[in-house]
PDB file of C-alpha atoms in Angstrom:
ATOM      1  CA  MET A  18       0.534   8.487  21.441  1.00 61.00           C
ATOM      2  CA  ASN A  19       2.885   7.877  18.757  1.00 81.00           C
ATOM      3  CA  PHE A  20       0.739   7.628  15.533  1.00 87.00           C
ATOM      4  CA  ARG A  21       0.593  11.158  12.694  1.00 90.00           C
ATOM      5  CA  PRO A  22      -2.288  10.687  10.121  1.00 92.00           C
ATOM      6  CA  LEU A  23      -0.816  11.263   6.520  1.00 92.00           C
ATOM      7  CA  HIS A  24      -2.367  13.894   3.977  1.00 92.00           C
ATOM      8  CA  ASP A  25      -6.000  14.599   4.446  1.00 93.00           C
ATOM      9  CA  ARG A  26      -7.141  11.841   7.097  1.00 95.00           C
ATOM     10  CA  VAL A  27      -7.821  12.745  10.656  1.00 96.00           C
ATOM     11  CA  LEU A  28      -7.791  10.539  13.953  1.00 95.00           C
ATOM     12  CA  VAL A  29     -11.188  10.757  16.027  1.00 95.00           C
ATOM     13  CA  ARG A  30     -11.924   9.633  19.405  1.00 93.00           C
ATOM     14  CA  ARG A  31     -15.928   9.043  19.680  1.00 91.00           C
ATOM     15  CA  ILE A  32     -17.351  10.741  22.341  1.00 87.00           C
ATOM     16  CA  GLU A  33     -19.982   8.721  24.171  1.00 74.00           C
ATOM     17  CA  ALA A  34     -23.826   9.606  24.240  1.00 64.00           C
ATOM     18  CA  ASP A  35     -26.028  10.058  27.028  1.00 59.00           C
ATOM     19  CA  GLU A  36     -27.121   6.662  29.185  1.00 60.00           C
ATOM     20  CA  LYS A  37     -31.147   8.565  29.557  1.00 57.00           C
ATOM     21  CA  THR A  38     -33.098  10.136  26.916  1.00 54.00           C
ATOM     22  CA  ALA A  39     -34.506  13.513  27.996  1.00 62.00           C
ATOM     23  CA  GLY A  40     -37.389  11.612  29.889  1.00 70.00           C
ATOM     24  CA  GLY A  41     -35.088   9.915  31.735  1.00 69.00           C
ATOM     25  CA  ILE A  42     -35.173   6.368  30.380  1.00 73.00           C
ATOM     26  CA  ILE A  43     -32.213   4.676  30.563  1.00 70.00           C
ATOM     27  CA  ILE A  44     -30.978   3.106  27.476  1.00 64.00           C
ATOM     28  CA  PRO A  45     -29.197  -0.209  27.473  1.00 63.00           C
ATOM     29  CA  ASP A  46     -26.191  -0.630  25.376  1.00 58.00           C
ATOM     30  CA  THR A  47     -27.585  -3.116  23.216  1.00 58.00           C
ATOM     31  CA  ALA A  48     -29.901  -0.242  21.748  1.00 53.00           C
ATOM     32  CA  LYS A  49     -27.678   2.325  21.772  1.00 53.00           C
ATOM     33  CA  GLU A  50     -26.290   3.393  18.363  1.00 60.00           C
ATOM     34  CA  LYS A  51     -22.756   4.243  17.960  1.00 64.00           C
ATOM     35  CA  PRO A  52     -22.003   8.179  18.296  1.00 63.00           C
ATOM     36  CA  GLN A  53     -21.659  10.042  15.568  1.00 87.00           C
ATOM     37  CA  GLU A  54     -19.600  13.015  17.898  1.00 92.00           C
ATOM     38  CA  GLY A  55     -16.010  12.916  18.344  1.00 94.00           C
ATOM     39  CA  GLU A  56     -12.878  14.755  19.189  1.00 95.00           C
ATOM     40  CA  VAL A  57      -9.964  15.077  17.054  1.00 95.00           C
ATOM     41  CA  ILE A  58      -6.795  13.350  18.250  1.00 95.00           C
ATOM     42  CA  ALA A  59      -4.693  14.161  15.608  1.00 94.00           C
ATOM     43  CA  ALA A  60      -4.603  15.691  12.055  1.00 95.00           C
ATOM     44  CA  GLY A  61      -2.832  14.834   8.612  1.00 94.00           C
ATOM     45  CA  ALA A  62      -0.449  18.058   7.010  1.00 92.00           C
ATOM     46  CA  GLY A  63      -3.162  18.413   4.196  1.00 92.00           C
ATOM     47  CA  THR A  64      -3.399  17.476   0.280  1.00 90.00           C
ATOM     48  CA  LYS A  65      -1.559  18.108  -2.594  1.00 88.00           C
ATOM     49  CA  ASP A  66      -2.544  19.929  -5.183  1.00 87.00           C
ATOM     50  CA  GLU A  67      -0.913  19.244  -8.990  1.00 89.00           C
ATOM     51  CA  THR A  68       1.565  21.644  -8.590  1.00 91.00           C
ATOM     52  CA  GLY A  69       2.337  20.693  -4.808  1.00 88.00           C
ATOM     53  CA  LYS A  70       1.507  23.103  -2.913  1.00 92.00           C
ATOM     54  CA  VAL A  71      -0.384  21.739   0.581  1.00 90.00           C
ATOM     55  CA  THR A  72      -3.695  22.930   1.309  1.00 92.00           C
ATOM     56  CA  PRO A  73      -3.888  22.688   5.048  1.00 93.00           C
ATOM     57  CA  LEU A  74      -6.759  20.980   6.692  1.00 94.00           C
ATOM     58  CA  ASP A  75      -9.838  22.692   8.286  1.00 93.00           C
ATOM     59  CA  VAL A  76      -9.709  20.720  11.428  1.00 94.00           C
ATOM     60  CA  LYS A  77      -6.924  20.740  14.043  1.00 94.00           C
ATOM     61  CA  ALA A  78      -6.463  18.249  17.569  1.00 93.00           C
ATOM     62  CA  GLY A  79      -8.993  19.421  20.089  1.00 94.00           C
ATOM     63  CA  ASP A  80     -11.670  20.358  17.689  1.00 95.00           C
ATOM     64  CA  LYS A  81     -15.136  18.786  18.183  1.00 95.00           C
ATOM     65  CA  ILE A  82     -16.665  17.140  15.347  1.00 95.00           C
ATOM     66  CA  LEU A  83     -19.721  15.558  13.549  1.00 93.00           C
ATOM     67  CA  PHE A  84     -19.257  12.561  11.292  1.00 93.00           C
ATOM     68  CA  GLY A  85     -21.164  10.279   9.037  1.00 88.00           C
ATOM     69  CA  LYS A  86     -22.743   7.033  10.799  1.00 84.00           C
ATOM     70  CA  TRP A  87     -20.776   4.565   8.320  1.00 86.00           C
ATOM     71  CA  SER A  88     -17.439   6.890   8.348  1.00 90.00           C
ATOM     72  CA  GLY A  89     -14.069   5.986   9.240  1.00 92.00           C
ATOM     73  CA  THR A  90     -12.038   3.066   9.888  1.00 93.00           C
ATOM     74  CA  GLU A  91     -11.672   1.232  13.146  1.00 93.00           C
ATOM     75  CA  VAL A  92      -8.511   0.751  14.884  1.00 93.00           C
ATOM     76  CA  LYS A  93      -7.048   0.060  18.197  1.00 93.00           C
ATOM     77  CA  LEU A  94      -3.965   1.916  19.105  1.00 90.00           C
ATOM     78  CA  ASN A  95      -2.657   1.554  22.786  1.00 88.00           C
ATOM     79  CA  GLY A  96      -5.713  -0.024  23.926  1.00 90.00           C
ATOM     80  CA  GLU A  97      -8.315   2.180  23.001  1.00 90.00           C
ATOM     81  CA  ASP A  98     -10.815   2.397  19.789  1.00 91.00           C
ATOM     82  CA  LEU A  99     -10.123   4.856  17.219  1.00 94.00           C
ATOM     83  CA  LEU A 100     -11.392   6.319  14.371  1.00 94.00           C
ATOM     84  CA  ILE A 101      -9.518   7.430  11.264  1.00 95.00           C
ATOM     85  CA  MET A 102     -11.022   8.995   8.175  1.00 96.00           C
ATOM     86  CA  LYS A 103     -10.999  11.643   5.662  1.00 95.00           C
ATOM     87  CA  GLU A 104     -11.333  15.084   6.276  1.00 94.00           C
ATOM     88  CA  SER A 105     -14.104  15.165   3.986  1.00 92.00           C
ATOM     89  CA  ASP A 106     -16.157  12.499   5.833  1.00 93.00           C
ATOM     90  CA  ILE A 107     -16.503  15.018   8.716  1.00 94.00           C
ATOM     91  CA  LEU A 108     -19.718  16.643   8.703  1.00 93.00           C
ATOM     92  CA  GLY A 109     -18.637  19.933  10.958  1.00 93.00           C
ATOM     93  CA  ILE A 110     -17.200  21.013  13.795  1.00 93.00           C
ATOM     94  CA  VAL A 111     -19.273  21.532  16.845  1.00 89.00           C
ATOM     95  CA  GLY A 112     -19.267  24.960  18.516  1.00 78.00           C
TER      96      GLY A 112
END
């Protein structure tokens, strides 16, 4: 992929949730919520402070993350639906 996020932004691919509940009930597409878990595809270099020093991001490509329900901007790159969000929209790194 030929895309590099700038500053404190990250490119994220959603990780699809299970299609069944723990009890075995199949959830139809119309009832599913968008997943709030994803994988970082690419990350920017970080933010600059007043002196020009770059503070690197805490996430890197390959990290599995949780993010807010309404976080990020949906984009389509190379036919794939992805999200671009600021690092501050990320709630945490999973395991």
